[in-house]
mmCIF file of C-alpha atoms in Angstrom:
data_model
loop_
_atom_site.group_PDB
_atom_site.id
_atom_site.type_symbol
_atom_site.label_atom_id
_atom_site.label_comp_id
_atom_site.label_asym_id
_atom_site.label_seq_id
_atom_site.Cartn_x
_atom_site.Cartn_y
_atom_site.Cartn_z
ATOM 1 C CA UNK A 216 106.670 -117.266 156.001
ATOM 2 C CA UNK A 217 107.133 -113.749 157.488
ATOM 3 C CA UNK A 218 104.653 -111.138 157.469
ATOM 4 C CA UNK A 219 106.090 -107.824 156.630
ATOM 5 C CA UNK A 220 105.044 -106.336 159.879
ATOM 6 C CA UNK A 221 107.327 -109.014 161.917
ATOM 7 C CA UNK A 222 110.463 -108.973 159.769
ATOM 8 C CA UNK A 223 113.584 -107.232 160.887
ATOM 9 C CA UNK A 224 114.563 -104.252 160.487
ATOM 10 C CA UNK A 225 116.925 -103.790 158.097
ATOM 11 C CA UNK A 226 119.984 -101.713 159.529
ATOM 12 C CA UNK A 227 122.521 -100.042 156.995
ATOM 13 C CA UNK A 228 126.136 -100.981 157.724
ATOM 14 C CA UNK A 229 129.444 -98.471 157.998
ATOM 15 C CA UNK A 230 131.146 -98.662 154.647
ATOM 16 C CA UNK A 231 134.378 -98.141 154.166
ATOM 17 C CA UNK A 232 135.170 -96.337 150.136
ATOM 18 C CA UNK A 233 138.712 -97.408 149.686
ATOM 19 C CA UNK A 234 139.967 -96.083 146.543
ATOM 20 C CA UNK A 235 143.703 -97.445 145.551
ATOM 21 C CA UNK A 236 146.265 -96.640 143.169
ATOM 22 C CA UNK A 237 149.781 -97.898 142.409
ATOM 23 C CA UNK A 238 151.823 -96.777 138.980
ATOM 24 C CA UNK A 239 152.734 -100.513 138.394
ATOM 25 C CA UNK A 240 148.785 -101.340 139.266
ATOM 26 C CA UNK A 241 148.526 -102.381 135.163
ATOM 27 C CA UNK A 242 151.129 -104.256 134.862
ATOM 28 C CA UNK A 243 152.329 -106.532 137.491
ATOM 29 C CA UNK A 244 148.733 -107.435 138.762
ATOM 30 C CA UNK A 245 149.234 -106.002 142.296
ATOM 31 C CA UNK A 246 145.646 -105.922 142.973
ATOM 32 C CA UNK A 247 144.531 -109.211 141.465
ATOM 33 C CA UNK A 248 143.353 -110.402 144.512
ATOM 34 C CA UNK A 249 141.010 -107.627 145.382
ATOM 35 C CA UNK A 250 137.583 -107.398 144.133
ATOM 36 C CA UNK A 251 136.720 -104.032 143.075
ATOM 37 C CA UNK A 252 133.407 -102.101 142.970
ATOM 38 C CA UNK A 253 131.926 -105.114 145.037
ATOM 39 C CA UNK A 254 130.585 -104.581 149.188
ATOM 40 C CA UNK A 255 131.846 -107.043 151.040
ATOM 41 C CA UNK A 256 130.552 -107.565 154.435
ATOM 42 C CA UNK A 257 132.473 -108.318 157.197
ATOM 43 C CA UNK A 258 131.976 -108.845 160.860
ATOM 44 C CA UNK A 259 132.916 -105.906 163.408
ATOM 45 C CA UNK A 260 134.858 -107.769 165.679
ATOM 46 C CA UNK A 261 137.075 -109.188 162.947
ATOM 47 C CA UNK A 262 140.599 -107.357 162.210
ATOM 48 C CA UNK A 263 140.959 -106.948 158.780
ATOM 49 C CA UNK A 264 144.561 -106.644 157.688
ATOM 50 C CA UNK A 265 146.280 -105.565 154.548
ATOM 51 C CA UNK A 266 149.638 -106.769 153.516
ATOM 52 C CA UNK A 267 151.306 -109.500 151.463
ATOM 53 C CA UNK A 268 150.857 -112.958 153.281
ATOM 54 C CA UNK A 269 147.289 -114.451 152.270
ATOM 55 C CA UNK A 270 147.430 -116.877 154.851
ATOM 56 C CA UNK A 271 146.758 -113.830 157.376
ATOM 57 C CA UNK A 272 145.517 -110.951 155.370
ATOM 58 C CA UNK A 273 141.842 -110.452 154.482
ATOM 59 C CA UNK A 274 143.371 -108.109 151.518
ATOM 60 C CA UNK A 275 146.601 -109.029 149.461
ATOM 61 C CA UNK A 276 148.974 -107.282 147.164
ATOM 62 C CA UNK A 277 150.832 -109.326 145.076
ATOM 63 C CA UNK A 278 154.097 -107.486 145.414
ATOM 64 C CA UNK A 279 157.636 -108.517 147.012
ATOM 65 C CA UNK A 280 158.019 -104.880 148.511
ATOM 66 C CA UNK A 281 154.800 -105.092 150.422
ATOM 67 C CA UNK A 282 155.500 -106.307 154.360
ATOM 68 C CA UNK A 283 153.718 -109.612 155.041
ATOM 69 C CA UNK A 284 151.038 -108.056 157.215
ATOM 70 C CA UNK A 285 151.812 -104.112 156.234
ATOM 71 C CA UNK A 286 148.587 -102.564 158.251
ATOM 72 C CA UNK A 287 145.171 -102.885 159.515
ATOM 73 C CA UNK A 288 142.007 -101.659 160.490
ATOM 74 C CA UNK A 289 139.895 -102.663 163.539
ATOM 75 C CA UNK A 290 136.280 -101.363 164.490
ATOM 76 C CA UNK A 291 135.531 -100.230 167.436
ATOM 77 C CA UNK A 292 132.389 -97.787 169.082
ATOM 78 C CA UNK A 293 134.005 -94.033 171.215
ATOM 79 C CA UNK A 294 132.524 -94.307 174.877
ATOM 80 C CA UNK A 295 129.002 -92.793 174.451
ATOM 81 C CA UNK A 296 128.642 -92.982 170.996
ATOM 82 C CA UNK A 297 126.485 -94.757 168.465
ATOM 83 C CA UNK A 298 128.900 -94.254 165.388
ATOM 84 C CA UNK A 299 131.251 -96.560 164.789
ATOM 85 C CA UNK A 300 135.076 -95.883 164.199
ATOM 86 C CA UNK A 301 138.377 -97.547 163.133
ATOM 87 C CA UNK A 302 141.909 -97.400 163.795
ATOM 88 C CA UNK A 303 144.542 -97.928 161.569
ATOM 89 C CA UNK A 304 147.489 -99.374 163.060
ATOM 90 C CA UNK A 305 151.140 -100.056 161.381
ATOM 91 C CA UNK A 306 152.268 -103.411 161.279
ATOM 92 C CA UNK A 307 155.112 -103.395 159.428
ATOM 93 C CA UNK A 308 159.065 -103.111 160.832
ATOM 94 C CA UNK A 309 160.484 -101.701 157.704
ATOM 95 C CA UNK A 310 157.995 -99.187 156.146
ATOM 96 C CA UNK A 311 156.566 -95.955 157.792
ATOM 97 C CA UNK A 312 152.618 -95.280 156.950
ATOM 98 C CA UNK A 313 151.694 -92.105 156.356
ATOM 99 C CA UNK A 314 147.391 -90.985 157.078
ATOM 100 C CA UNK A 315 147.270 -88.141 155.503
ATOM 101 C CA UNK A 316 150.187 -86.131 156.711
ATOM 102 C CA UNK A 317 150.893 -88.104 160.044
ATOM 103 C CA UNK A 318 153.610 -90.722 159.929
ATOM 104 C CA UNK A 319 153.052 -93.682 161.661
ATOM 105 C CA UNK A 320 156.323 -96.192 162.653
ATOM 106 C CA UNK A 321 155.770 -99.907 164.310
ATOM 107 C CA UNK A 322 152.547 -100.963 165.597
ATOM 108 C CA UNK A 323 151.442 -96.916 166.033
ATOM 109 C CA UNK A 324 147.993 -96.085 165.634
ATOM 110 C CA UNK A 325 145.520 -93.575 165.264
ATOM 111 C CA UNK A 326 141.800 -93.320 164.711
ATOM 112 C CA UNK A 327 141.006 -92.753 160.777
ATOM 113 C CA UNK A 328 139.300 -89.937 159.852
ATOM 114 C CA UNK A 329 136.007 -90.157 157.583
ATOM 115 C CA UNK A 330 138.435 -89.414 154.502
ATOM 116 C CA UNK A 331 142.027 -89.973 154.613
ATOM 117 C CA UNK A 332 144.817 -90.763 152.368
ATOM 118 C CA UNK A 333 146.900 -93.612 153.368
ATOM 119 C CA UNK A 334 150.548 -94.325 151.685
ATOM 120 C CA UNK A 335 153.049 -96.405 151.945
ATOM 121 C CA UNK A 336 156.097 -96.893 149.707
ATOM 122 C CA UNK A 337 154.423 -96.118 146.402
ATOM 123 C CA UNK A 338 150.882 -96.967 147.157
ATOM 124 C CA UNK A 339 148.236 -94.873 147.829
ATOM 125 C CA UNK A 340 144.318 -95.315 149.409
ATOM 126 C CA UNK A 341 141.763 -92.660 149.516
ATOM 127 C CA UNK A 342 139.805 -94.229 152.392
ATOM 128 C CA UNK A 343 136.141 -92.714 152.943
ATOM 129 C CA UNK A 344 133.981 -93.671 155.569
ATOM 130 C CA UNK A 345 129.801 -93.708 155.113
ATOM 131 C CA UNK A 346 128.082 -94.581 158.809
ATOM 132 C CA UNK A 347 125.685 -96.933 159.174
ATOM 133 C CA UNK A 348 123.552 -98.621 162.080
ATOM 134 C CA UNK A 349 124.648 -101.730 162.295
ATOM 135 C CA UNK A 350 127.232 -102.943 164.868
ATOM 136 C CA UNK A 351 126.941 -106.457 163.890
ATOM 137 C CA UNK A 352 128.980 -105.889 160.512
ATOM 138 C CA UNK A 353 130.639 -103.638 158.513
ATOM 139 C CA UNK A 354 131.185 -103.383 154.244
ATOM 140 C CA UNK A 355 133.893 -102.760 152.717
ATOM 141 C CA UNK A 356 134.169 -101.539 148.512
ATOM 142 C CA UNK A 357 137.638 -101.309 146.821
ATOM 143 C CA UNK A 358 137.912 -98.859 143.556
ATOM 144 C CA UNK A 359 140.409 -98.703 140.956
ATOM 145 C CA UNK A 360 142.048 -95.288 140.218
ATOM 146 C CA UNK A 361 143.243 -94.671 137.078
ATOM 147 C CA UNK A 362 145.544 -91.815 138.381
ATOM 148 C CA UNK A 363 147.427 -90.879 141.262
ATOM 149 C CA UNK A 364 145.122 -89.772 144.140
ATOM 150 C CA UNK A 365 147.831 -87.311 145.167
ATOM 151 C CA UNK A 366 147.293 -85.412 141.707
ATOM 152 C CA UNK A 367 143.305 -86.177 141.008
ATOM 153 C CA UNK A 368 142.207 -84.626 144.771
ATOM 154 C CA UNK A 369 145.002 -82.050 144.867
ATOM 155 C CA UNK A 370 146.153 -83.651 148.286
ATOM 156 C CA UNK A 371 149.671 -81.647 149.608
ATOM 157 C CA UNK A 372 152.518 -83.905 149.126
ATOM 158 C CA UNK A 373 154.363 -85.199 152.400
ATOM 159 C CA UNK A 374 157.124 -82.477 153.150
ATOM 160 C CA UNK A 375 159.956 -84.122 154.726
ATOM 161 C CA UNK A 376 160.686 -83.271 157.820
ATOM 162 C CA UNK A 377 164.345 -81.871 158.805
ATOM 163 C CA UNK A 378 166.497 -82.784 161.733
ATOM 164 C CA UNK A 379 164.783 -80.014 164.068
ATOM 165 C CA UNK A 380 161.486 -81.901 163.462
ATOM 166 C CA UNK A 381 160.194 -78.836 162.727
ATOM 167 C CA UNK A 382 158.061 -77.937 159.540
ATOM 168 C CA UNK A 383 158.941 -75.097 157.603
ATOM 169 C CA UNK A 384 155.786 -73.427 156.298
ATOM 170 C CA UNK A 385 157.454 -71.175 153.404
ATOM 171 C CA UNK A 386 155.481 -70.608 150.506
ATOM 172 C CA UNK A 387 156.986 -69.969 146.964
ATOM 173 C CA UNK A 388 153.456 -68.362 145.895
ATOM 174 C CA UNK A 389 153.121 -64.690 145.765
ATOM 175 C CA UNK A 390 151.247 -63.849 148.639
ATOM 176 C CA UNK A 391 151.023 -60.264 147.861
ATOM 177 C CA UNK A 392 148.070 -58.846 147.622
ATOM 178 C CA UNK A 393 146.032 -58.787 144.095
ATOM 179 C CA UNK A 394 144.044 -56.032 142.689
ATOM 180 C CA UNK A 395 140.438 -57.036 142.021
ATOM 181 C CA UNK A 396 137.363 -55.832 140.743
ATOM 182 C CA UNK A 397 134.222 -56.005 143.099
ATOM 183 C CA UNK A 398 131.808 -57.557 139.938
ATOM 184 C CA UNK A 399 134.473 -60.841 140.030
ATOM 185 C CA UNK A 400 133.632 -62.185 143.295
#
């Protein structure tokens, strides 16, 4: 038996919160194969992709519409650094992903930040990252929403972007100034 004093020390692991919605979620089972509100701990060198085809994806959505590997996340440490990362990467031909605002096209990736939304087709995943020490292994926890993350954290909508490639930043809000009293701030 180990004494207390020679035992290891017990390092917390990077989480990653991924919170999913879809509006057919209910009914056609999309997520049956994900365990929600459970960690599950993975090892950092693994790959873990997200798509349709179970044979190759860690995490599977039971829906014809869904590329067979769609995207995935890999773990990796920034030169000097003791926090680890990940970087989402696009794996499917047909479907765009969008983090956050950025769209991302055939194997493009970028590093995900510590809360992002990530959509694709009607799907969406409010992905939060907690650090941890270890760089052995990583967790990952899945939660149901019962509402569209769009709506429920008042994230902007995608804009689409016009032939110039250039955003227009218009607002149709009065940005006039408003008379106020000093006692209501």
């Amino acid at each position: 038996m180990i004494s207390f004093e020679d035992a290891d020390t017990e390092e917390t692991m990077t989480c990653l919160q991924i919170t999913v919605y879809h509006p057919g979620q209910l009914q056609s089972g999309i997520f049956q194969s994900i365990r929600f509100y459970n960690r599950e701990k993975l090892p950092s060198s693994e790959v873990v992709k997200f798509g349709r085809k179970s044979n190759i994806c860690h995490y599977t959505f039971q829906d014809k519409q869904v590329s067979r590997v769609q995207f995935s996340l890999q773990l990796f440490k920034k030169f000097d650094s003791s926090v680890l990362s990940f970087e989402i990467k696009n794996m499917s031909k047909k479907t765009s992903l969008l983090v956050d605002n950025k769209e991302l096209y055939y194997l493009n990736k970028i590093d995900l930040p510590y809360k992002c939304m990530v959509r694709f087709g009607e799907y969406q995943f409010l992905i939060e990252k907690e650090d941890g020490q270890s760089l052995e292994f990583f967790e990952t926890q899945f939660i149901l929403s019962p509402r569209s993350l769009l709506q429920e954290n008042n994230w902007p909508l995608q804009k689409p972007i016009p032939e110039n490639g250039i955003y227009s930043f218009c607002s149709t809000q009065n940005t006039s100034p408003t008379e106020m009293d000093e006692n209501e701030l």
